[in-house]
Short mmCIF file of C-alpha atoms in Angstrom, two decimals:
data_model
loop_
_atom_site.label_atom_id
_atom_site.label_comp_id
_atom_site.label_asym_id
_atom_site.label_seq_id
_atom_site.Cartn_x
_atom_site.Cartn_y
_atom_site.Cartn_z
CA UNK A 1 0.00 0.00 0.00
CA UNK A 2 1.34 3.41 -0.82
CA UNK A 3 1.80 6.35 1.48
CA UNK A 4 -0.96 8.01 -0.47
CA UNK A 5 -3.39 5.23 0.19
CA UNK A 6 -2.36 5.06 3.80
CA UNK A 7 -3.10 8.75 4.08
CA UNK A 8 -6.41 8.34 2.29
CA UNK A 9 -7.62 6.00 4.97
CA UNK A 10 -7.19 8.67 7.57
CA UNK A 11 -8.62 11.51 5.55
CA UNK A 12 -12.08 12.56 4.85
CA UNK A 13 -12.29 12.30 1.08
CA UNK A 14 -15.28 12.56 -1.18
CA UNK A 15 -16.36 9.94 -3.68
CA UNK A 16 -14.99 12.13 -6.43
CA UNK A 17 -11.65 12.27 -4.65
CA UNK A 18 -11.50 8.55 -4.17
CA UNK A 19 -12.25 7.92 -7.81
CA UNK A 20 -9.46 10.26 -8.81
CA UNK A 21 -7.16 8.76 -6.22
CA UNK A 22 -7.26 5.63 -8.29
CA UNK A 23 -6.15 7.67 -11.26
CA UNK A 24 -3.47 9.19 -9.04
CA UNK A 25 -2.10 5.74 -8.25
CA UNK A 26 -1.88 4.85 -11.92
CA UNK A 27 -0.34 8.19 -12.67
CA UNK A 28 2.27 7.73 -9.97
CA UNK A 29 3.18 4.34 -11.34
CA UNK A 30 3.39 5.67 -14.89
CA UNK A 31 5.48 8.71 -13.98
CA UNK A 32 7.81 6.61 -11.85
CA UNK A 33 8.40 4.27 -14.75
CA UNK A 34 9.12 7.28 -16.95
CA UNK A 35 11.62 8.60 -14.43
CA UNK A 36 13.35 5.22 -14.22
CA UNK A 37 13.55 5.02 -18.01
CA UNK A 38 14.94 8.55 -18.13
CA UNK A 39 17.59 7.64 -15.57
CA UNK A 40 18.51 4.50 -17.42
CA UNK A 41 18.92 6.46 -20.64
CA UNK A 42 21.00 9.16 -18.97
CA UNK A 43 23.27 6.52 -17.49
CA UNK A 44 23.59 4.76 -20.81
CA UNK A 45 24.40 8.03 -22.57
CA UNK A 46 26.80 9.14 -19.86
CA UNK A 47 24.72 12.20 -19.05
CA UNK A 48 24.88 11.95 -15.30
CA UNK A 49 27.43 14.71 -14.73
CA UNK A 50 25.03 17.03 -12.98
CA UNK A 51 23.67 14.27 -10.79
CA UNK A 52 27.16 13.02 -9.96
CA UNK A 53 28.19 16.53 -8.95
CA UNK A 54 25.09 16.79 -6.82
CA UNK A 55 25.84 13.56 -4.99
CA UNK A 56 29.51 14.47 -4.58
CA UNK A 57 28.31 17.60 -2.82
CA UNK A 58 25.79 15.56 -0.84
CA UNK A 59 28.52 13.16 0.25
CA UNK A 60 30.65 16.01 1.50
CA UNK A 61 27.71 17.09 3.56
CA UNK A 62 27.27 13.58 4.93
CA UNK A 63 30.95 13.35 5.74
CA UNK A 64 30.81 16.63 7.61
CA UNK A 65 27.76 15.49 9.54
CA UNK A 66 29.41 12.19 10.38
CA UNK A 67 32.66 13.82 11.32
CA UNK A 68 30.86 16.21 13.63
CA UNK A 69 28.77 13.43 15.04
CA UNK A 70 31.60 11.02 15.76
CA UNK A 71 33.75 13.78 17.09
CA UNK A 72 31.13 14.71 19.63
CA UNK A 73 30.02 11.21 20.31
CA UNK A 74 33.41 9.70 20.80
CA UNK A 75 34.49 12.41 23.13
CA UNK A 76 31.63 14.00 24.94
CA UNK A 77 29.52 10.94 25.47
CA UNK A 78 32.36 8.62 26.08
CA UNK A 79 33.47 10.46 29.17
CA UNK A 80 30.26 12.19 30.01
CA UNK A 81 29.09 12.84 33.49
CA UNK A 82 25.70 11.48 32.70
CA UNK A 83 26.73 8.07 33.96
CA UNK A 84 28.87 8.82 36.95
CA UNK A 85 30.97 6.25 38.68
CA UNK A 86 33.96 4.32 37.58
CA UNK A 87 32.14 1.09 36.87
CA UNK A 88 29.77 2.84 34.56
CA UNK A 89 32.52 4.75 32.82
CA UNK A 90 34.25 1.45 32.23
CA UNK A 91 30.99 0.02 30.96
CA UNK A 92 30.65 2.84 28.46
CA UNK A 93 34.16 2.35 27.24
CA UNK A 94 33.48 -1.33 26.94
CA UNK A 95 30.25 -0.65 25.10
CA UNK A 96 32.09 1.50 22.61
CA UNK A 97 34.65 -1.17 22.14
CA UNK A 98 32.03 -3.79 21.53
CA UNK A 99 29.99 -1.60 19.25
CA UNK A 100 32.86 -0.57 17.10
CA UNK A 101 35.02 -3.59 17.49
CA UNK A 102 35.23 -5.98 14.70
CA UNK A 103 34.27 -3.32 12.39
CA UNK A 104 36.18 -1.26 11.55
CA UNK A 105 37.93 -1.90 8.84
CA UNK A 106 39.57 -4.32 6.95
CA UNK A 107 42.58 -2.12 6.80
CA UNK A 108 43.97 -3.54 3.66
CA UNK A 109 46.45 -0.96 2.52
CA UNK A 110 48.91 1.24 4.27
CA UNK A 111 51.34 3.92 3.27
CA UNK A 112 54.78 4.34 4.73
CA UNK A 113 55.67 7.44 6.70
CA UNK A 114 59.39 7.96 6.73
CA UNK A 115 60.95 9.36 9.87
CA UNK A 116 64.04 11.37 9.02
CA UNK A 117 66.79 12.19 11.46
CA UNK A 118 69.90 14.28 11.50
CA UNK A 119 72.98 12.17 12.11
CA UNK A 120 76.38 13.65 12.83
CA UNK A 121 79.63 11.80 12.53
CA UNK A 122 83.14 12.98 13.34
CA UNK A 123 85.83 11.09 11.48
CA UNK A 124 89.40 12.10 10.86
CA UNK A 125 88.72 15.63 11.93
CA UNK A 126 85.73 16.00 9.62
CA UNK A 127 82.32 16.53 11.10
CA UNK A 128 79.73 15.13 8.76
CA UNK A 129 75.98 15.82 9.00
CA UNK A 130 73.55 13.55 7.26
CA UNK A 131 69.78 13.79 7.06
CA UNK A 132 68.52 10.28 6.55
CA UNK A 133 65.66 7.96 7.16
CA UNK A 134 65.48 6.11 10.41
CA UNK A 135 64.10 2.88 9.05
CA UNK A 136 63.30 1.51 12.45
CA UNK A 137 61.28 4.57 13.35
CA UNK A 138 59.42 4.77 10.04
CA UNK A 139 55.91 3.46 10.27
CA UNK A 140 52.86 2.42 8.30
CA UNK A 141 49.58 4.32 8.24
CA UNK A 142 46.30 2.95 6.91
CA UNK A 143 45.37 4.61 3.64
CA UNK A 144 41.98 5.51 5.10
CA UNK A 145 43.62 7.75 7.69
CA UNK A 146 43.37 11.44 6.86
CA UNK A 147 44.34 12.90 10.23
CA UNK A 148 47.46 15.04 10.35
CA UNK A 149 49.22 12.79 12.92
CA UNK A 150 49.38 9.09 13.67
CA UNK A 151 50.98 6.98 16.41
CA UNK A 152 54.18 5.47 15.08
CA UNK A 153 54.63 3.00 17.89
CA UNK A 154 51.95 0.42 18.60
CA UNK A 155 52.33 -1.94 21.56
CA UNK A 156 53.30 -5.42 20.50
CA UNK A 157 50.40 -7.68 19.68
CA UNK A 158 47.94 -4.82 19.29
CA UNK A 159 45.90 -4.61 16.11
CA UNK A 160 43.60 -2.00 14.64
CA UNK A 161 40.02 -2.79 15.52
CA UNK A 162 38.44 0.51 14.69
CA UNK A 163 39.29 3.39 12.43
CA UNK A 164 37.19 6.43 11.70
CA UNK A 165 38.73 9.21 9.73
CA UNK A 166 36.95 12.26 8.41
CA UNK A 167 38.05 15.81 7.75
CA UNK A 168 38.55 17.37 11.17
CA UNK A 169 38.36 14.22 13.22
CA UNK A 170 40.07 10.87 13.19
CA UNK A 171 40.12 7.99 15.62
CA UNK A 172 42.00 4.73 15.69
CA UNK A 173 41.68 2.01 18.29
CA UNK A 174 44.16 -0.77 18.81
CA UNK A 175 43.37 -3.81 20.87
CA UNK A 176 45.28 -6.86 21.86
CA UNK A 177 43.05 -9.69 20.64
CA UNK A 178 44.39 -12.10 23.23
CA UNK A 179 43.87 -9.82 26.18
CA UNK A 180 40.61 -8.59 24.73
CA UNK A 181 39.36 -12.16 24.61
CA UNK A 182 40.19 -12.64 28.23
CA UNK A 183 39.07 -9.37 29.73
CA UNK A 184 37.35 -7.63 26.86
CA UNK A 185 38.88 -4.35 27.87
CA UNK A 186 42.44 -3.75 26.83
CA UNK A 187 43.01 -1.11 24.26
CA UNK A 188 44.87 1.96 23.12
CA UNK A 189 42.78 4.68 21.56
CA UNK A 190 44.15 7.64 19.62
CA UNK A 191 41.96 10.60 18.67
CA UNK A 192 42.87 13.75 16.85
CA UNK A 193 40.46 16.67 16.49
CA UNK A 194 41.27 19.44 14.12
CA UNK A 195 38.04 21.32 14.51
CA UNK A 196 36.45 23.03 17.45
CA UNK A 197 33.58 20.70 18.25
CA UNK A 198 35.38 18.62 20.82
CA UNK A 199 34.03 18.58 24.33
CA UNK A 200 35.22 16.07 26.88
CA UNK A 201 34.00 15.62 30.39
CA UNK A 202 35.45 13.38 33.05
CA UNK A 203 33.86 12.10 36.17
CA UNK A 204 36.46 13.30 38.62
CA UNK A 205 35.10 11.43 41.62
CA UNK A 206 37.81 8.81 41.44
CA UNK A 207 40.14 10.32 38.93
CA UNK A 208 43.64 11.57 39.54
CA UNK A 209 44.93 14.36 37.37
CA UNK A 210 48.56 15.34 36.84
CA UNK A 211 50.74 17.02 34.22
CA UNK A 212 53.30 15.55 31.91
CA UNK A 213 55.07 16.40 28.67
CA UNK A 214 54.19 14.76 25.37
CA UNK A 215 56.54 15.67 22.57
CA UNK A 216 57.40 18.89 24.35
CA UNK A 217 53.81 19.93 24.87
CA UNK A 218 52.18 20.06 28.27
CA UNK A 219 49.61 17.32 28.61
CA UNK A 220 46.99 16.46 31.21
CA UNK A 221 47.28 12.91 32.44
CA UNK A 222 44.10 11.53 33.94
CA UNK A 223 44.04 8.18 35.67
CA UNK A 224 40.83 6.41 36.50
CA UNK A 225 41.59 2.98 37.89
CA UNK A 226 43.19 0.97 35.08
CA UNK A 227 42.43 3.60 32.43
CA UNK A 228 44.77 6.39 31.49
CA UNK A 229 43.88 9.43 29.41
CA UNK A 230 46.29 11.90 27.93
CA UNK A 231 45.13 15.18 26.45
CA UNK A 232 47.29 17.81 24.81
CA UNK A 233 47.47 20.20 21.93
CA UNK A 234 50.22 21.40 19.66
CA UNK A 235 48.25 24.56 18.93
CA UNK A 236 46.74 23.18 15.75
CA UNK A 237 45.18 19.92 16.76
CA UNK A 238 43.75 18.44 19.92
CA UNK A 239 45.10 15.00 20.76
CA UNK A 240 43.47 12.51 23.07
CA UNK A 241 44.79 9.14 24.00
CA UNK A 242 43.02 6.63 26.15
CA UNK A 243 44.41 3.29 27.20
CA UNK A 244 43.18 0.55 29.42
CA UNK A 245 45.11 -2.29 30.98
CA UNK A 246 48.29 -0.86 29.53
CA UNK A 247 51.34 0.14 31.53
CA UNK A 248 52.04 3.82 32.05
CA UNK A 249 55.36 3.38 30.28
CA UNK A 250 53.67 1.97 27.17
CA UNK A 251 50.97 4.61 27.29
CA UNK A 252 53.53 7.41 27.35
CA UNK A 253 55.58 5.75 24.62
CA UNK A 254 52.43 5.38 22.52
CA UNK A 255 51.61 9.08 23.04
CA UNK A 256 55.15 10.26 22.38
CA UNK A 257 55.26 8.33 19.13
CA UNK A 258 52.67 10.60 17.55
CA UNK A 259 54.16 11.86 14.29
CA UNK A 260 52.93 14.14 11.55
CA UNK A 261 51.71 12.27 8.52
CA UNK A 262 52.90 13.76 5.28
CA UNK A 263 50.46 12.92 2.57
CA UNK A 264 53.11 13.31 -0.07
CA UNK A 265 54.55 10.06 1.23
CA UNK A 266 51.41 8.21 0.28
CA UNK A 267 52.19 5.42 -2.07
CA UNK B 1 22.03 4.08 24.96
CA UNK B 2 22.58 3.74 21.26
CA UNK B 3 25.93 3.33 19.64
CA UNK B 4 26.61 3.47 15.97
CA UNK B 5 28.35 0.74 14.15
CA UNK B 6 30.86 2.51 11.95
CA UNK B 7 30.82 -0.46 9.64
CA UNK B 8 27.95 1.34 7.99
CA UNK B 9 30.27 4.10 6.96
CA UNK B 10 32.32 1.82 4.86
CA UNK B 11 29.27 0.19 3.39
CA UNK B 12 27.63 1.06 0.09
CA UNK B 13 30.88 1.02 -1.78
CA UNK B 14 32.61 3.41 0.55
CA UNK B 15 29.85 5.95 0.03
CA UNK B 16 29.26 8.29 2.95
CA UNK B 17 25.70 7.47 3.84
CA UNK B 18 23.45 10.01 5.53
CA UNK B 19 23.72 10.15 9.28
CA UNK B 20 20.02 9.33 9.61
CA UNK B 21 20.77 5.86 8.29
CA UNK B 22 23.60 5.35 10.73
CA UNK B 23 21.29 6.30 13.56
CA UNK B 24 19.00 3.36 12.90
CA UNK B 25 19.24 1.00 15.82
CA UNK B 26 18.77 -2.28 14.06
CA UNK B 27 21.62 -3.54 11.89
CA UNK B 28 19.07 -5.16 9.67
CA UNK B 29 17.13 -1.92 9.13
CA UNK B 30 20.33 -0.02 8.55
CA UNK B 31 21.48 -2.43 5.91
CA UNK B 32 18.06 -2.40 4.27
CA UNK B 33 17.82 1.40 4.10
CA UNK B 34 21.42 1.67 2.90
CA UNK B 35 20.65 -0.68 0.05
CA UNK B 36 17.50 1.22 -0.86
CA UNK B 37 19.34 4.52 -0.65
CA UNK B 38 22.27 3.46 -2.80
CA UNK B 39 19.96 1.91 -5.36
CA UNK B 40 17.30 4.59 -5.56
CA UNK B 41 19.02 7.84 -4.70
CA UNK B 42 19.04 8.89 -8.37
CA UNK B 43 15.27 8.56 -8.31
CA UNK B 44 15.02 10.74 -5.21
CA UNK B 45 17.29 13.23 -6.96
CA UNK B 46 15.05 13.26 -10.03
CA UNK B 47 11.96 14.03 -7.98
CA UNK B 48 13.74 16.73 -5.99
CA UNK B 49 14.96 18.25 -9.22
CA UNK B 50 11.44 18.44 -10.59
CA UNK B 51 10.44 20.49 -7.58
CA UNK B 52 13.55 22.62 -7.18
CA UNK B 53 15.28 22.76 -10.56
CA UNK B 54 17.21 25.92 -9.79
CA UNK B 55 17.96 25.49 -6.12
CA UNK B 56 20.57 22.88 -5.31
CA UNK B 57 20.36 23.62 -1.59
CA UNK B 58 16.66 22.83 -1.56
CA UNK B 59 17.36 19.74 -3.64
CA UNK B 60 19.95 18.59 -1.14
CA UNK B 61 17.53 19.18 1.72
CA UNK B 62 14.81 17.33 -0.14
CA UNK B 63 16.97 14.26 -0.73
CA UNK B 64 18.22 14.34 2.86
CA UNK B 65 14.71 14.70 4.24
CA UNK B 66 13.56 11.88 2.00
CA UNK B 67 16.23 9.69 3.55
CA UNK B 68 15.07 10.68 7.02
CA UNK B 69 11.56 9.56 6.08
CA UNK B 70 12.99 6.44 4.52
CA UNK B 71 14.42 5.62 7.93
CA UNK B 72 11.28 6.66 9.73
CA UNK B 73 9.05 4.48 7.57
CA UNK B 74 11.57 1.69 7.25
CA UNK B 75 9.23 -0.93 8.70
CA UNK B 76 6.43 0.04 6.30
CA UNK B 77 8.75 0.18 3.32
CA UNK B 78 9.89 -3.35 4.06
CA UNK B 79 6.35 -4.50 3.42
CA UNK B 80 6.15 -2.82 0.01
CA UNK B 81 6.60 -5.23 -2.85
CA UNK B 82 9.65 -4.74 -5.01
CA UNK B 83 7.69 -3.70 -8.08
CA UNK B 84 5.82 -1.03 -6.13
CA UNK B 85 8.85 0.27 -4.29
CA UNK B 86 10.02 2.87 -6.85
CA UNK B 87 6.56 4.45 -6.96
CA UNK B 88 6.42 4.42 -3.19
CA UNK B 89 9.75 6.22 -3.02
CA UNK B 90 8.64 8.79 -5.58
CA UNK B 91 5.57 9.40 -3.46
CA UNK B 92 7.72 9.72 -0.35
CA UNK B 93 10.07 12.16 -2.07
CA UNK B 94 7.14 14.19 -3.38
CA UNK B 95 5.70 14.45 0.11
CA UNK B 96 9.00 15.77 1.40
CA UNK B 97 9.25 18.30 -1.42
CA UNK B 98 5.70 19.47 -0.81
CA UNK B 99 6.48 19.92 2.87
CA UNK B 100 9.49 22.03 1.92
CA UNK B 101 7.43 24.08 -0.50
CA UNK B 102 4.91 24.74 2.24
CA UNK B 103 7.68 25.81 4.57
CA UNK B 104 9.16 28.08 1.93
CA UNK B 105 5.78 29.54 1.22
CA UNK B 106 5.30 30.22 4.90
CA UNK B 107 8.61 31.98 4.97
CA UNK B 108 7.48 33.93 1.95
CA UNK B 109 10.63 32.98 0.13
CA UNK B 110 8.72 32.01 -2.92
CA UNK B 111 5.61 33.22 -4.53
CA UNK B 112 4.20 30.63 -6.76
CA UNK B 113 1.51 32.79 -8.13
CA UNK B 114 -0.75 31.13 -10.59
CA UNK B 115 0.61 32.12 -13.97
CA UNK B 116 -2.76 32.20 -15.60
CA UNK B 117 -4.68 33.23 -12.55
CA UNK B 118 -8.23 34.17 -13.16
CA UNK B 119 -11.37 34.84 -11.27
CA UNK B 120 -11.93 31.86 -9.05
CA UNK B 121 -15.41 30.85 -8.26
CA UNK B 122 -16.14 28.07 -5.86
CA UNK B 123 -17.19 25.08 -7.88
CA UNK B 124 -19.07 22.34 -6.16
CA UNK B 125 -16.75 19.42 -5.77
CA UNK B 126 -19.35 16.73 -5.41
CA UNK B 127 -20.89 15.35 -8.57
CA UNK B 128 -23.30 12.61 -9.31
CA UNK B 129 -21.92 9.22 -8.53
CA UNK B 130 -22.26 7.93 -12.08
CA UNK B 131 -20.13 10.80 -13.29
CA UNK B 132 -17.26 10.32 -10.98
CA UNK B 133 -16.77 6.64 -10.35
CA UNK B 134 -13.95 5.82 -12.67
CA UNK B 135 -13.75 2.38 -14.08
CA UNK B 136 -10.29 1.08 -14.86
CA UNK B 137 -11.11 1.68 -18.52
CA UNK B 138 -11.91 5.34 -17.92
CA UNK B 139 -8.90 5.80 -15.75
CA UNK B 140 -6.66 4.51 -18.53
CA UNK B 141 -8.15 7.01 -20.98
CA UNK B 142 -7.74 9.82 -18.52
CA UNK B 143 -4.19 8.74 -17.90
CA UNK B 144 -3.47 9.04 -21.60
CA UNK B 145 -5.07 12.47 -21.66
CA UNK B 146 -3.13 13.71 -18.66
CA UNK B 147 -0.23 14.93 -20.76
CA UNK B 148 -2.53 17.31 -22.61
CA UNK B 149 -3.11 19.34 -19.48
CA UNK B 150 -0.96 22.35 -18.70
CA UNK B 151 1.95 21.94 -16.33
CA UNK B 152 0.05 23.67 -13.58
CA UNK B 153 -3.08 21.59 -14.09
CA UNK B 154 -1.03 18.41 -13.95
CA UNK B 155 0.59 19.52 -10.74
CA UNK B 156 -2.75 20.38 -9.19
CA UNK B 157 -4.02 16.87 -9.85
CA UNK B 158 -0.78 15.33 -8.59
CA UNK B 159 -0.92 17.34 -5.39
CA UNK B 160 -4.49 16.31 -4.75
CA UNK B 161 -4.50 12.71 -5.91
CA UNK B 162 -0.93 11.44 -5.64
CA UNK B 163 0.20 13.43 -2.65
CA UNK B 164 -3.25 13.39 -1.05
CA UNK B 165 -3.03 16.98 0.11
CA UNK B 166 -6.05 18.85 1.28
CA UNK B 167 -7.05 22.09 -0.43
CA UNK B 168 -5.57 24.20 2.30
CA UNK B 169 -2.17 22.56 1.82
CA UNK B 170 -2.41 22.90 -1.95
CA UNK B 171 -3.28 26.54 -1.41
CA UNK B 172 -0.23 27.01 0.81
CA UNK B 173 2.07 25.51 -1.80
CA UNK B 174 0.62 27.41 -4.72
CA UNK B 175 -0.12 30.63 -2.91
CA UNK B 176 -3.89 30.29 -3.20
CA UNK B 177 -6.82 30.52 -0.86
CA UNK B 178 -8.65 27.36 0.11
CA UNK B 179 -11.49 28.15 -2.29
CA UNK B 180 -9.21 29.03 -5.17
CA UNK B 181 -7.22 25.84 -4.71
CA UNK B 182 -10.38 23.79 -4.68
CA UNK B 183 -11.65 25.52 -7.78
CA UNK B 184 -8.36 25.10 -9.60
CA UNK B 185 -8.22 21.37 -8.86
CA UNK B 186 -11.81 20.93 -9.88
CA UNK B 187 -11.25 22.78 -13.15
CA UNK B 188 -8.18 20.73 -13.94
CA UNK B 189 -10.19 17.56 -13.44
CA UNK B 190 -13.06 18.80 -15.58
CA UNK B 191 -10.60 19.67 -18.30
CA UNK B 192 -9.03 16.23 -18.07
CA UNK B 193 -12.43 14.59 -18.39
CA UNK B 194 -13.26 16.77 -21.40
CA UNK B 195 -10.04 15.89 -23.15
CA UNK B 196 -10.54 12.19 -22.44
CA UNK B 197 -14.11 12.37 -23.72
CA UNK B 198 -13.07 14.14 -26.90
CA UNK B 199 -10.31 11.66 -27.50
CA UNK B 200 -12.68 8.80 -27.04
CA UNK B 201 -15.17 10.39 -29.46
CA UNK B 202 -12.50 10.93 -32.08
CA UNK B 203 -11.63 7.24 -32.08
#
């Protein structure tokens, strides 16, 4: 039954109307078929430029909406005060992990980000400077990632289980499948916001806050039981890292490994 | 609490689907609407374009709003047979466009004055039963004659008998009073009947 007929049942329509409604149904069917034929012909003749441009625009709009949504959702709601208490916070985190886990992506392709370093060498009274790639420090980034930075060091055994990357906001979550199977809650989460929609709230009832330095920038370090959050900015982007069941040493190493991603390196 | 499965983002060939689809709670519904959207979005575009040929922003809103309704009526749409689905979606898109037109009219952004406006007298809508009950045969003839109406007359009949709008709503969209809208629809129908009758006589 069509929307029109559904509506008709709830409306007070005269006999004349109802008779014409039948015509309306036939007309709708006929005009729809005409539209479908028209579309088919346009596609066959390659005349879909205007429509393609329209949908390209539409997709940009969707991406913006999604970016904004995930940015807010993954930050504000994740740590919101609306469910106070450590257990509940953990439950939310777990819920996110479950909801997004398994998803995310079949990260099939990566591109290599080279880390260059300045090496000096004094030999036979000659001081030589060389700018060269540190192959050990160079790292792979999923091609889907469009954030300006990415963590170069991932704890051993951790794999990407979620990746969301849109203009202005990107998030990647790594989990250790073995630990995750046992406890369901061991992960390292990296977020980068390059727009101003980010709001984060922490339930400070059982949280400890301190300061530390991440890549020379002052960062807030928040500990809530076995979860650690690091938040800092380099003046252009807002970085957030959250880990659970990971040592402080690994968490700091993970945070300090955040490198700029130069798109020109994309292969 | 509802969480979104970002898998949906990567679905539909990597196409960024509207947020409304991602907000659907059931994976099954989400997948269904995504499929419908990716398959029929050109059709939604076509309808929106008919209504707003020179306003891409309104077209974008129309397609987006159509998707919102697609999500809202997901359960109903599931029960529509495959052969009727395109027509259903056209109807859904038309409803959205009409709603936008009404909103625009309220905001006085558009004035869709009747191009060939004339003195409108209130014509009685009710006619004798034998005159108005259309057999399938008659409806087919009238369908063939429909193209001979003016653009405005065709739209009046569509608004009344495809979109099921009342005269007040038609009036809002076309910038007419209730009485004038009723008269205009009635005249368009009379004209359609005349054309159909003449065509039948000529055969």
